[in-house]
PDB file of C-alpha atoms in Angstrom:
ATOM      1  CA  MET U 580    -149.835 241.228  26.283  1.00 39.00           C
ATOM      2  CA  ALA U 581    -153.047 240.354  24.390  1.00 41.00           C
ATOM      3  CA  THR U 582    -156.173 240.070  26.522  1.00 45.00           C
ATOM      4  CA  SER U 583    -156.805 236.449  25.507  1.00 73.00           C
ATOM      5  CA  ILE U 584    -153.282 235.403  26.493  1.00 76.00           C
ATOM      6  CA  ARG U 585    -153.613 237.287  29.770  1.00 80.00           C
ATOM      7  CA  LEU U 586    -156.829 235.402  30.500  1.00 85.00           C
ATOM      8  CA  ILE U 587    -155.298 232.000  29.761  1.00 85.00           C
ATOM      9  CA  ARG U 588    -152.325 232.837  31.964  1.00 86.00           C
ATOM     10  CA  ARG U 589    -154.774 233.859  34.686  1.00 89.00           C
ATOM     11  CA  TYR U 590    -156.639 230.542  34.328  1.00 91.00           C
ATOM     12  CA  VAL U 591    -153.383 228.618  34.667  1.00 89.00           C
ATOM     13  CA  TRP U 592    -152.343 230.706  37.683  1.00 92.00           C
ATOM     14  CA  LEU U 593    -155.708 230.055  39.340  1.00 94.00           C
ATOM     15  CA  VAL U 594    -155.510 226.278  38.866  1.00 92.00           C
ATOM     16  CA  ASP U 595    -151.872 226.220  39.971  1.00 90.00           C
ATOM     17  CA  THR U 596    -152.685 228.254  43.106  1.00 93.00           C
ATOM     18  CA  ILE U 597    -155.530 225.933  44.101  1.00 94.00           C
ATOM     19  CA  ARG U 598    -153.516 222.826  43.262  1.00 90.00           C
ATOM     20  CA  ARG U 599    -150.537 223.891  45.360  1.00 88.00           C
ATOM     21  CA  ALA U 600    -152.739 224.816  48.322  1.00 93.00           C
ATOM     22  CA  GLY U 601    -154.750 221.593  48.188  1.00 93.00           C
ATOM     23  CA  SER U 602    -157.855 223.550  49.224  1.00 95.00           C
ATOM     24  CA  ILE U 603    -158.223 227.304  49.589  1.00 96.00           C
ATOM     25  CA  THR U 604    -160.869 229.965  50.119  1.00 96.00           C
ATOM     26  CA  LEU U 605    -161.637 232.665  47.585  1.00 96.00           C
ATOM     27  CA  GLN U 606    -160.426 235.191  50.154  1.00 95.00           C
ATOM     28  CA  ASP U 607    -156.983 233.575  50.269  1.00 96.00           C
ATOM     29  CA  ILE U 608    -156.922 233.297  46.469  1.00 95.00           C
ATOM     30  CA  ASN U 609    -157.599 237.029  46.263  1.00 94.00           C
ATOM     31  CA  ARG U 610    -154.847 237.733  48.784  1.00 93.00           C
ATOM     32  CA  LYS U 611    -152.356 235.921  46.565  1.00 93.00           C
ATOM     33  CA  TRP U 612    -153.736 237.607  43.453  1.00 93.00           C
ATOM     34  CA  ALA U 613    -153.267 241.061  44.947  1.00 91.00           C
ATOM     35  CA  TYR U 614    -149.536 240.377  45.364  1.00 88.00           C
ATOM     36  CA  ASN U 615    -149.057 238.939  41.859  1.00 87.00           C
ATOM     37  CA  THR U 616    -147.307 241.784  40.058  1.00 81.00           C
ATOM     38  CA  SER U 617    -146.525 239.846  36.868  1.00 81.00           C
ATOM     39  CA  LEU U 618    -150.107 238.864  35.921  1.00 84.00           C
ATOM     40  CA  ASN U 619    -152.198 241.339  37.912  1.00 83.00           C
ATOM     41  CA  ILE U 620    -151.001 244.305  35.885  1.00 80.00           C
ATOM     42  CA  ASP U 621    -154.155 246.312  36.664  1.00 82.00           C
ATOM     43  CA  ASN U 622    -153.413 246.007  40.398  1.00 83.00           C
ATOM     44  CA  ASP U 623    -156.849 244.589  41.165  1.00 85.00           C
ATOM     45  CA  ASP U 624    -157.555 244.040  44.840  1.00 86.00           C
ATOM     46  CA  GLU U 625    -159.494 240.878  44.094  1.00 89.00           C
ATOM     47  CA  ILE U 626    -161.056 238.653  41.481  1.00 92.00           C
ATOM     48  CA  PRO U 627    -164.807 239.410  41.685  1.00 92.00           C
ATOM     49  CA  GLU U 628    -166.841 236.354  42.636  1.00 93.00           C
ATOM     50  CA  ARG U 629    -168.850 236.391  39.409  1.00 93.00           C
ATOM     51  CA  THR U 630    -165.604 236.605  37.407  1.00 94.00           C
ATOM     52  CA  PHE U 631    -164.095 233.788  39.473  1.00 95.00           C
ATOM     53  CA  HIS U 632    -166.994 231.474  38.592  1.00 94.00           C
ATOM     54  CA  ARG U 633    -166.711 232.410  34.906  1.00 94.00           C
ATOM     55  CA  HIS U 634    -163.046 231.472  35.171  1.00 94.00           C
ATOM     56  CA  ARG U 635    -164.040 228.091  36.643  1.00 94.00           C
ATOM     57  CA  GLU U 636    -166.318 227.422  33.664  1.00 93.00           C
ATOM     58  CA  ALA U 637    -163.656 228.462  31.155  1.00 91.00           C
ATOM     59  CA  ILE U 638    -161.026 226.289  32.847  1.00 91.00           C
ATOM     60  CA  ALA U 639    -163.338 223.267  32.661  1.00 91.00           C
ATOM     61  CA  GLU U 640    -163.944 223.923  28.968  1.00 88.00           C
ATOM     62  CA  LEU U 641    -160.332 224.644  27.992  1.00 83.00           C
ATOM     63  CA  PHE U 642    -158.394 222.228  30.190  1.00 85.00           C
ATOM     64  CA  ASP U 643    -161.084 219.774  31.364  1.00 87.00           C
ATOM     65  CA  ILE U 644    -160.079 220.650  34.934  1.00 91.00           C
ATOM     66  CA  GLU U 645    -162.916 220.884  37.440  1.00 94.00           C
ATOM     67  CA  ILE U 646    -162.636 223.249  40.387  1.00 95.00           C
ATOM     68  CA  GLY U 647    -164.933 222.043  43.161  1.00 95.00           C
ATOM     69  CA  CYS U 648    -166.099 223.772  46.339  1.00 95.00           C
ATOM     70  CA  ASN U 649    -166.285 222.085  49.736  1.00 94.00           C
ATOM     71  CA  ARG U 650    -169.249 223.811  51.414  1.00 92.00           C
ATOM     72  CA  PHE U 651    -168.631 221.852  54.618  1.00 92.00           C
ATOM     73  CA  ASP U 652    -165.053 223.142  55.023  1.00 91.00           C
ATOM     74  CA  GLY U 653    -165.426 226.894  54.889  1.00 91.00           C
ATOM     75  CA  ASN U 654    -166.242 227.083  51.153  1.00 93.00           C
ATOM     76  CA  LYS U 655    -162.769 225.982  50.166  1.00 96.00           C
ATOM     77  CA  TYR U 656    -161.983 225.348  46.509  1.00 96.00           C
ATOM     78  CA  TYR U 657    -160.037 222.324  45.297  1.00 96.00           C
ATOM     79  CA  ILE U 658    -159.242 220.390  42.092  1.00 94.00           C
ATOM     80  CA  LYS U 659    -161.898 217.681  41.744  1.00 93.00           C
ATOM     81  CA  ASN U 660    -160.099 215.682  39.071  1.00 90.00           C
ATOM     82  CA  GLU U 661    -156.375 215.836  39.897  1.00 85.00           C
ATOM     83  CA  GLU U 662    -155.789 213.046  37.366  1.00 84.00           C
ATOM     84  CA  ALA U 663    -156.506 215.553  34.580  1.00 82.00           C
ATOM     85  CA  LEU U 664    -153.227 217.237  35.515  1.00 79.00           C
ATOM     86  CA  GLU U 665    -151.263 213.966  35.481  1.00 77.00           C
ATOM     87  CA  THR U 666    -152.582 212.071  32.458  1.00 76.00           C
ATOM     88  CA  PRO U 667    -150.255 212.474  29.434  1.00 72.00           C
ATOM     89  CA  SER U 668    -152.054 214.673  26.897  1.00 70.00           C
ATOM     90  CA  PHE U 669    -151.603 217.855  24.901  1.00 68.00           C
ATOM     91  CA  THR U 670    -153.754 219.672  27.444  1.00 70.00           C
ATOM     92  CA  THR U 671    -151.539 218.579  30.329  1.00 75.00           C
ATOM     93  CA  TRP U 672    -148.424 219.424  28.331  1.00 74.00           C
ATOM     94  CA  LEU U 673    -149.809 222.869  27.508  1.00 72.00           C
ATOM     95  CA  PHE U 674    -151.003 223.552  31.040  1.00 76.00           C
ATOM     96  CA  ASN U 675    -147.745 222.539  32.710  1.00 77.00           C
ATOM     97  CA  GLY U 676    -145.763 224.558  30.184  1.00 78.00           C
ATOM     98  CA  LEU U 677    -147.806 227.675  30.856  1.00 78.00           C
ATOM     99  CA  SER U 678    -147.561 227.093  34.607  1.00 80.00           C
ATOM    100  CA  ILE U 679    -143.757 227.078  34.376  1.00 80.00           C
ATOM    101  CA  ASP U 680    -143.864 230.108  32.072  1.00 80.00           C
ATOM    102  CA  ASN U 681    -145.963 231.995  34.615  1.00 80.00           C
ATOM    103  CA  GLN U 682    -143.352 231.289  37.262  1.00 77.00           C
ATOM    104  CA  ILE U 683    -140.555 232.495  34.993  1.00 79.00           C
ATOM    105  CA  LEU U 684    -142.562 235.602  34.144  1.00 77.00           C
ATOM    106  CA  ALA U 685    -142.843 236.369  37.848  1.00 74.00           C
ATOM    107  CA  ASN U 686    -139.186 235.531  38.538  1.00 75.00           C
ATOM    108  CA  ARG U 687    -137.186 236.629  35.506  1.00 72.00           C
ATOM    109  CA  ASP U 688    -133.898 236.378  37.402  1.00 76.00           C
ATOM    110  CA  VAL U 689    -134.200 232.577  37.521  1.00 73.00           C
ATOM    111  CA  ALA U 690    -135.065 232.157  33.824  1.00 72.00           C
ATOM    112  CA  ALA U 691    -131.460 231.239  32.962  1.00 74.00           C
ATOM    113  CA  SER U 692    -131.554 228.549  35.652  1.00 76.00           C
ATOM    114  CA  ILE U 693    -134.429 226.665  33.995  1.00 74.00           C
ATOM    115  CA  ILE U 694    -132.918 224.292  31.445  1.00 74.00           C
ATOM    116  CA  PHE U 695    -135.159 222.835  28.747  1.00 71.00           C
ATOM    117  CA  GLU U 696    -134.292 219.869  26.582  1.00 75.00           C
ATOM    118  CA  ASP U 697    -133.994 220.659  22.892  1.00 77.00           C
ATOM    119  CA  THR U 698    -136.068 218.811  20.315  1.00 79.00           C
ATOM    120  CA  PRO U 699    -134.434 218.248  16.915  1.00 84.00           C
ATOM    121  CA  GLY U 700    -137.171 220.230  15.127  1.00 87.00           C
ATOM    122  CA  GLY U 701    -140.491 219.817  13.361  1.00 89.00           C
ATOM    123  CA  ASN U 702    -142.619 221.402  16.089  1.00 85.00           C
ATOM    124  CA  GLU U 703    -144.084 223.798  13.525  1.00 89.00           C
ATOM    125  CA  PHE U 704    -145.898 220.844  11.929  1.00 92.00           C
ATOM    126  CA  ILE U 705    -147.774 219.817  15.091  1.00 88.00           C
ATOM    127  CA  SER U 706    -150.617 222.317  14.756  1.00 83.00           C
ATOM    128  CA  PRO U 707    -151.468 221.632  11.072  1.00 90.00           C
ATOM    129  CA  ILE U 708    -151.217 217.874  11.671  1.00 93.00           C
ATOM    130  CA  ILE U 709    -153.724 218.099  14.529  1.00 88.00           C
ATOM    131  CA  ASP U 710    -156.018 220.081  12.220  1.00 88.00           C
ATOM    132  CA  ALA U 711    -155.625 217.403   9.529  1.00 92.00           C
ATOM    133  CA  ILE U 712    -156.408 214.611  12.004  1.00 93.00           C
ATOM    134  CA  ALA U 713    -159.530 216.415  13.208  1.00 89.00           C
ATOM    135  CA  ASN U 714    -160.793 217.050   9.661  1.00 91.00           C
ATOM    136  CA  HIS U 715    -159.650 213.746   8.091  1.00 94.00           C
ATOM    137  CA  ARG U 716    -157.478 215.516   5.547  1.00 95.00           C
ATOM    138  CA  ILE U 717    -154.509 213.984   3.769  1.00 96.00           C
ATOM    139  CA  VAL U 718    -151.147 215.642   4.402  1.00 96.00           C
ATOM    140  CA  VAL U 719    -148.606 215.857   1.601  1.00 97.00           C
ATOM    141  CA  LEU U 720    -145.034 216.016   2.782  1.00 95.00           C
ATOM    142  CA  ASN U 721    -141.489 215.853   1.512  1.00 95.00           C
ATOM    143  CA  TYR U 722    -139.650 213.425   3.759  1.00 95.00           C
ATOM    144  CA  GLN U 723    -135.996 212.484   4.164  1.00 94.00           C
ATOM    145  CA  ARG U 724    -135.398 209.188   5.913  1.00 90.00           C
ATOM    146  CA  PHE U 725    -132.571 208.765   8.383  1.00 88.00           C
ATOM    147  CA  ASN U 726    -129.251 207.859   6.735  1.00 85.00           C
ATOM    148  CA  SER U 727    -130.564 208.778   3.290  1.00 87.00           C
ATOM    149  CA  ALA U 728    -129.915 211.744   1.026  1.00 89.00           C
ATOM    150  CA  ASP U 729    -133.111 211.147  -0.953  1.00 92.00           C
ATOM    151  CA  ILE U 730    -136.245 213.206  -0.332  1.00 94.00           C
ATOM    152  CA  SER U 731    -139.534 211.581  -1.291  1.00 93.00           C
ATOM    153  CA  GLU U 732    -143.082 212.879  -1.491  1.00 95.00           C
ATOM    154  CA  LYS U 733    -145.564 211.075   0.727  1.00 95.00           C
ATOM    155  CA  HIS U 734    -149.340 211.299   0.930  1.00 96.00           C
ATOM    156  CA  ILE U 735    -150.288 210.405   4.491  1.00 96.00           C
ATOM    157  CA  GLU U 736    -153.641 209.787   6.162  1.00 96.00           C
ATOM    158  CA  PRO U 737    -152.844 211.117   9.646  1.00 96.00           C
ATOM    159  CA  TYR U 738    -154.152 209.238  12.682  1.00 95.00           C
ATOM    160  CA  GLY U 739    -152.091 210.572  15.562  1.00 93.00           C
ATOM    161  CA  LEU U 740    -148.968 212.121  17.028  1.00 92.00           C
ATOM    162  CA  LYS U 741    -146.608 210.503  19.484  1.00 92.00           C
ATOM    163  CA  GLN U 742    -143.727 211.921  21.469  1.00 89.00           C
ATOM    164  CA  SER U 743    -140.835 209.589  22.194  1.00 89.00           C
ATOM    165  CA  GLY U 744    -137.514 210.647  23.602  1.00 86.00           C
ATOM    166  CA  ARG U 745    -136.893 214.141  22.292  1.00 87.00           C
ATOM    167  CA  ARG U 746    -138.822 213.700  19.033  1.00 91.00           C
ATOM    168  CA  TRP U 747    -142.405 214.026  17.830  1.00 93.00           C
ATOM    169  CA  TYR U 748    -143.702 211.445  15.353  1.00 95.00           C
ATOM    170  CA  LEU U 749    -146.599 211.458  12.910  1.00 96.00           C
ATOM    171  CA  VAL U 750    -148.553 208.188  12.935  1.00 96.00           C
ATOM    172  CA  GLY U 751    -150.515 207.556   9.755  1.00 96.00           C
ATOM    173  CA  LYS U 752    -151.139 205.439   6.691  1.00 95.00           C
ATOM    174  CA  THR U 753    -149.329 206.047   3.443  1.00 91.00           C
ATOM    175  CA  ARG U 754    -151.954 206.286   0.722  1.00 85.00           C
ATOM    176  CA  GLY U 755    -152.426 202.882  -0.866  1.00 81.00           C
ATOM    177  CA  LYS U 756    -150.900 200.945   2.038  1.00 86.00           C
ATOM    178  CA  ASP U 757    -152.542 199.214   5.004  1.00 84.00           C
ATOM    179  CA  LYS U 758    -149.731 199.299   7.554  1.00 87.00           C
ATOM    180  CA  LEU U 759    -149.245 202.348   9.735  1.00 92.00           C
ATOM    181  CA  SER U 760    -146.141 204.441   9.191  1.00 93.00           C
ATOM    182  CA  VAL U 761    -144.309 206.377  11.899  1.00 95.00           C
ATOM    183  CA  LEU U 762    -142.527 209.484  10.600  1.00 96.00           C
ATOM    184  CA  ALA U 763    -140.234 211.747  12.612  1.00 95.00           C
ATOM    185  CA  LEU U 764    -141.373 215.360  12.348  1.00 95.00           C
ATOM    186  CA  ASP U 765    -137.790 216.641  12.206  1.00 94.00           C
ATOM    187  CA  ARG U 766    -137.270 214.651   8.978  1.00 95.00           C
ATOM    188  CA  ILE U 767    -140.140 216.470   7.250  1.00 95.00           C
ATOM    189  CA  LYS U 768    -138.701 219.069   4.870  1.00 95.00           C
ATOM    190  CA  SER U 769    -142.029 220.626   3.900  1.00 95.00           C
ATOM    191  CA  MET U 770    -145.694 219.821   4.387  1.00 95.00           C
ATOM    192  CA  ASN U 771    -149.131 221.004   3.413  1.00 94.00           C
ATOM    193  CA  VAL U 772    -152.611 219.891   4.372  1.00 94.00           C
ATOM    194  CA  SER U 773    -154.473 219.023   1.175  1.00 94.00           C
ATOM    195  CA  GLU U 774    -158.171 219.452   0.429  1.00 94.00           C
ATOM    196  CA  ASP U 775    -158.438 215.688  -0.120  1.00 94.00           C
ATOM    197  CA  THR U 776    -160.147 213.809   2.687  1.00 94.00           C
ATOM    198  CA  PHE U 777    -160.040 210.171   3.733  1.00 94.00           C
ATOM    199  CA  GLU U 778    -162.400 207.850   5.538  1.00 92.00           C
ATOM    200  CA  SER U 779    -160.996 206.961   8.938  1.00 90.00           C
ATOM    201  CA  ASP U 780    -160.200 203.280   9.554  1.00 90.00           C
ATOM    202  CA  LYS U 781    -162.153 202.460  12.702  1.00 90.00           C
ATOM    203  CA  THR U 782    -159.907 199.472  13.431  1.00 91.00           C
ATOM    204  CA  ILE U 783    -156.929 201.741  14.094  1.00 91.00           C
ATOM    205  CA  ASP U 784    -156.418 202.794  17.706  1.00 92.00           C
ATOM    206  CA  VAL U 785    -153.299 204.931  18.000  1.00 91.00           C
ATOM    207  CA  ALA U 786    -153.680 205.042  21.793  1.00 87.00           C
ATOM    208  CA  THR U 787    -152.973 201.285  22.024  1.00 93.00           C
ATOM    209  CA  TYR U 788    -150.870 200.776  18.885  1.00 94.00           C
ATOM    210  CA  PHE U 789    -147.570 201.154  20.763  1.00 95.00           C
ATOM    211  CA  ASP U 790    -148.577 199.172  23.862  1.00 95.00           C
ATOM    212  CA  GLU U 791    -146.231 196.275  23.073  1.00 96.00           C
ATOM    213  CA  VAL U 792    -143.078 198.297  22.456  1.00 96.00           C
ATOM    214  CA  ILE U 793    -140.801 200.910  23.936  1.00 93.00           C
ATOM    215  CA  GLY U 794    -140.721 204.009  21.770  1.00 91.00           C
ATOM    216  CA  VAL U 795    -142.201 203.976  18.267  1.00 93.00           C
ATOM    217  CA  ASN U 796    -140.693 200.926  16.532  1.00 91.00           C
ATOM    218  CA  VAL U 797    -143.526 198.406  16.079  1.00 93.00           C
ATOM    219  CA  ASP U 798    -141.541 195.652  14.355  1.00 91.00           C
ATOM    220  CA  ASP U 799    -143.644 192.741  13.073  1.00 91.00           C
ATOM    221  CA  GLU U 800    -140.556 190.503  13.061  1.00 93.00           C
ATOM    222  CA  TYR U 801    -140.908 190.301  16.836  1.00 95.00           C
ATOM    223  CA  ASP U 802    -143.837 188.695  18.626  1.00 96.00           C
ATOM    224  CA  SER U 803    -145.005 189.848  22.009  1.00 97.00           C
ATOM    225  CA  GLU U 804    -143.593 187.532  24.674  1.00 97.00           C
ATOM    226  CA  THR U 805    -142.600 187.361  28.318  1.00 98.00           C
ATOM    227  CA  VAL U 806    -139.136 188.667  29.176  1.00 98.00           C
ATOM    228  CA  THR U 807    -137.432 188.262  32.542  1.00 98.00           C
ATOM    229  CA  LEU U 808    -134.772 190.789  33.459  1.00 98.00           C
ATOM    230  CA  ARG U 809    -132.490 190.778  36.515  1.00 98.00           C
ATOM    231  CA  VAL U 810    -131.211 194.177  37.630  1.00 97.00           C
ATOM    232  CA  TYR U 811    -128.461 194.582  40.213  1.00 97.00           C
ATOM    233  CA  GLY U 812    -127.536 197.287  42.672  1.00 94.00           C
ATOM    234  CA  ASN U 813    -128.660 200.892  42.583  1.00 93.00           C
ATOM    235  CA  GLN U 814    -130.046 200.702  39.057  1.00 93.00           C
ATOM    236  CA  ARG U 815    -133.122 199.066  40.555  1.00 95.00           C
ATOM    237  CA  ALA U 816    -134.216 202.353  42.107  1.00 94.00           C
ATOM    238  CA  TYR U 817    -134.217 204.007  38.682  1.00 93.00           C
ATOM    239  CA  ILE U 818    -136.142 201.135  37.096  1.00 95.00           C
ATOM    240  CA  ASP U 819    -138.693 201.197  39.910  1.00 95.00           C
ATOM    241  CA  SER U 820    -139.270 204.950  39.641  1.00 94.00           C
ATOM    242  CA  LEU U 821    -139.276 205.052  35.827  1.00 93.00           C
ATOM    243  CA  PRO U 822    -140.411 201.662  34.439  1.00 95.00           C
ATOM    244  CA  LEU U 823    -138.946 200.551  31.130  1.00 96.00           C
ATOM    245  CA  HIS U 824    -142.413 199.504  29.937  1.00 96.00           C
ATOM    246  CA  ARG U 825    -145.987 199.655  31.203  1.00 94.00           C
ATOM    247  CA  SER U 826    -146.074 195.858  31.647  1.00 97.00           C
ATOM    248  CA  GLN U 827    -143.145 195.887  34.103  1.00 97.00           C
ATOM    249  CA  LYS U 828    -143.744 194.022  37.355  1.00 97.00           C
ATOM    250  CA  ILE U 829    -141.525 192.697  40.126  1.00 98.00           C
ATOM    251  CA  LEU U 830    -141.169 188.925  40.406  1.00 98.00           C
ATOM    252  CA  HIS U 831    -138.569 188.636  43.157  1.00 96.00           C
ATOM    253  CA  ARG U 832    -136.410 190.982  45.191  1.00 96.00           C
ATOM    254  CA  THR U 833    -133.263 190.309  47.204  1.00 96.00           C
ATOM    255  CA  SER U 834    -130.666 192.568  48.785  1.00 95.00           C
ATOM    256  CA  ALA U 835    -128.463 192.188  45.680  1.00 96.00           C
ATOM    257  CA  TYR U 836    -130.883 192.114  42.740  1.00 97.00           C
ATOM    258  CA  THR U 837    -134.494 192.327  41.581  1.00 97.00           C
ATOM    259  CA  ASP U 838    -136.127 190.195  38.901  1.00 98.00           C
ATOM    260  CA  TYR U 839    -138.612 191.996  36.629  1.00 98.00           C
ATOM    261  CA  GLU U 840    -141.090 190.577  34.145  1.00 98.00           C
ATOM    262  CA  PHE U 841    -142.238 192.274  30.932  1.00 98.00           C
ATOM    263  CA  THR U 842    -144.729 191.357  28.239  1.00 98.00           C
ATOM    264  CA  LEU U 843    -143.687 193.094  25.022  1.00 97.00           C
ATOM    265  CA  ARG U 844    -141.939 192.817  21.689  1.00 97.00           C
ATOM    266  CA  PRO U 845    -138.221 192.700  22.561  1.00 97.00           C
ATOM    267  CA  GLU U 846    -137.138 194.640  19.469  1.00 96.00           C
ATOM    268  CA  TRP U 847    -134.057 196.831  19.076  1.00 94.00           C
ATOM    269  CA  GLN U 848    -135.319 199.704  21.225  1.00 94.00           C
ATOM    270  CA  PHE U 849    -135.863 197.405  24.207  1.00 96.00           C
ATOM    271  CA  GLN U 850    -132.499 195.750  23.578  1.00 97.00           C
ATOM    272  CA  ARG U 851    -130.830 199.162  23.557  1.00 95.00           C
ATOM    273  CA  GLU U 852    -132.399 199.974  26.935  1.00 95.00           C
ATOM    274  CA  ILE U 853    -130.991 196.739  28.347  1.00 97.00           C
ATOM    275  CA  LEU U 854    -127.520 197.506  26.997  1.00 96.00           C
ATOM    276  CA  ARG U 855    -127.763 201.012  28.422  1.00 94.00           C
ATOM    277  CA  LEU U 856    -127.918 199.451  31.895  1.00 95.00           C
ATOM    278  CA  GLY U 857    -124.507 197.898  31.259  1.00 94.00           C
ATOM    279  CA  ARG U 858    -123.240 195.315  33.739  1.00 94.00           C
ATOM    280  CA  ASP U 859    -126.144 195.975  36.106  1.00 96.00           C
ATOM    281  CA  ALA U 860    -128.659 194.131  33.905  1.00 96.00           C
ATOM    282  CA  GLU U 861    -128.984 190.508  32.807  1.00 97.00           C
ATOM    283  CA  ILE U 862    -131.630 188.915  30.582  1.00 98.00           C
ATOM    284  CA  LEU U 863    -132.759 185.612  32.115  1.00 98.00           C
ATOM    285  CA  THR U 864    -135.410 184.603  29.572  1.00 98.00           C
ATOM    286  CA  PRO U 865    -136.049 184.036  26.710  1.00 98.00           C
ATOM    287  CA  SER U 866    -132.803 182.325  25.785  1.00 98.00           C
ATOM    288  CA  TRP U 867    -132.654 183.784  22.265  1.00 98.00           C
ATOM    289  CA  LEU U 868    -132.736 187.313  23.687  1.00 98.00           C
ATOM    290  CA  ARG U 869    -130.065 186.456  26.250  1.00 98.00           C
ATOM    291  CA  ASP U 870    -127.891 185.181  23.389  1.00 98.00           C
ATOM    292  CA  GLU U 871    -128.589 188.322  21.337  1.00 97.00           C
ATOM    293  CA  ILE U 872    -127.563 190.656  24.173  1.00 97.00           C
ATOM    294  CA  ARG U 873    -124.443 188.568  24.809  1.00 97.00           C
ATOM    295  CA  TRP U 874    -123.530 188.772  21.111  1.00 97.00           C
ATOM    296  CA  GLN U 875    -123.915 192.552  21.150  1.00 96.00           C
ATOM    297  CA  ALA U 876    -121.819 192.754  24.323  1.00 95.00           C
ATOM    298  CA  ASP U 877    -119.119 190.672  22.615  1.00 95.00           C
ATOM    299  CA  GLU U 878    -119.148 193.037  19.643  1.00 95.00           C
ATOM    300  CA  ILE U 879    -118.691 195.988  21.994  1.00 94.00           C
ATOM    301  CA  LEU U 880    -115.800 194.155  23.686  1.00 93.00           C
ATOM    302  CA  LYS U 881    -114.136 193.638  20.302  1.00 93.00           C
ATOM    303  CA  ARG U 882    -114.277 197.360  19.651  1.00 91.00           C
ATOM    304  CA  TYR U 883    -112.541 198.133  22.902  1.00 92.00           C
ATOM    305  CA  SER U 884    -110.058 195.256  22.680  1.00 92.00           C
ATOM    306  CA  ALA U 885    -108.447 196.714  19.563  1.00 85.00           C
ATOM    307  CA  ALA U 886    -106.207 199.779  19.584  1.00 85.00           C
ATOM    308  CA  PRO U 887    -108.256 202.984  19.388  1.00 84.00           C
ATOM    309  CA  ALA U 888    -108.722 204.351  15.917  1.00 78.00           C
ATOM    310  CA  HIS U 889    -107.525 207.860  15.175  1.00 79.00           C
ATOM    311  CA  PRO U 890    -110.335 210.434  14.827  1.00 80.00           C
ATOM    312  CA  ALA U 891    -111.251 211.151  11.244  1.00 73.00           C
ATOM    313  CA  THR U 892    -110.278 214.495   9.775  1.00 72.00           C
ATOM    314  CA  PRO U 893    -112.591 216.590   7.570  1.00 66.00           C
ATOM    315  CA  ASN U 894    -110.604 215.461   4.508  1.00 64.00           C
ATOM    316  CA  ASP U 895    -111.002 211.741   5.223  1.00 60.00           C
TER     317      ASP U 895
END
């Protein structure tokens, strides 16, 4: 294992050890390190104090995670900014991934018991896109839209990346157009970062661009408005623990149902989430959205009211 990778794994192990303990002395850290056979391949008895403090500095620089020391509680070390480990970011994603990988490395017998969710593809484009964003370089890509056999060349000014569901998306402006485009990475057939640069549009804030929607579909045909949703039974526990949207708030709760309020664009992605809840969800307002969900439910009923169609064969 390369020295640099070993060091990064050691940094992650150190943060994870302190985080899990809440607060811990260097002596107890060293005791745990001495028994770590997967990372401590040199069988060191301890992490020297000077090395430990260099690790603290490197961790702050790499992961923006600060390890503090409580001098009034036996010189115990703790994570000063726990929120850095919770806030969605590439750093958090990377850190948590390496933390899990360290555990698997130490417990290879359980590796088959850890099930990861597949992404459709395109992960190889993440690194060059980040480089292009940082250096304001145009990316040239061959792109195949969903439900289309055509592949078109696009020149994109990249502004950000967003993960939604199991996909990664490139957020950028097609050269010559003002509106942002959202392109699924798994639909990119090839890509290169050109030498051409662009001047960043300071009015674009990718961090807030998707605030009014669920997912990545910012549809200008829908205005942001207040939506009231009634959810029945046990589904409420899932909605409470994993809100449909950041604007979600509880208006009223009874033993049978809970009324929620949202402020968003009720486009197709939101409508699909409502339909996914089935009979346990009911749109109360606005009336047009209630009618739209009822129409879609009627269309589903028509499908199931007719005799089932025979599965298509490869020759059909």
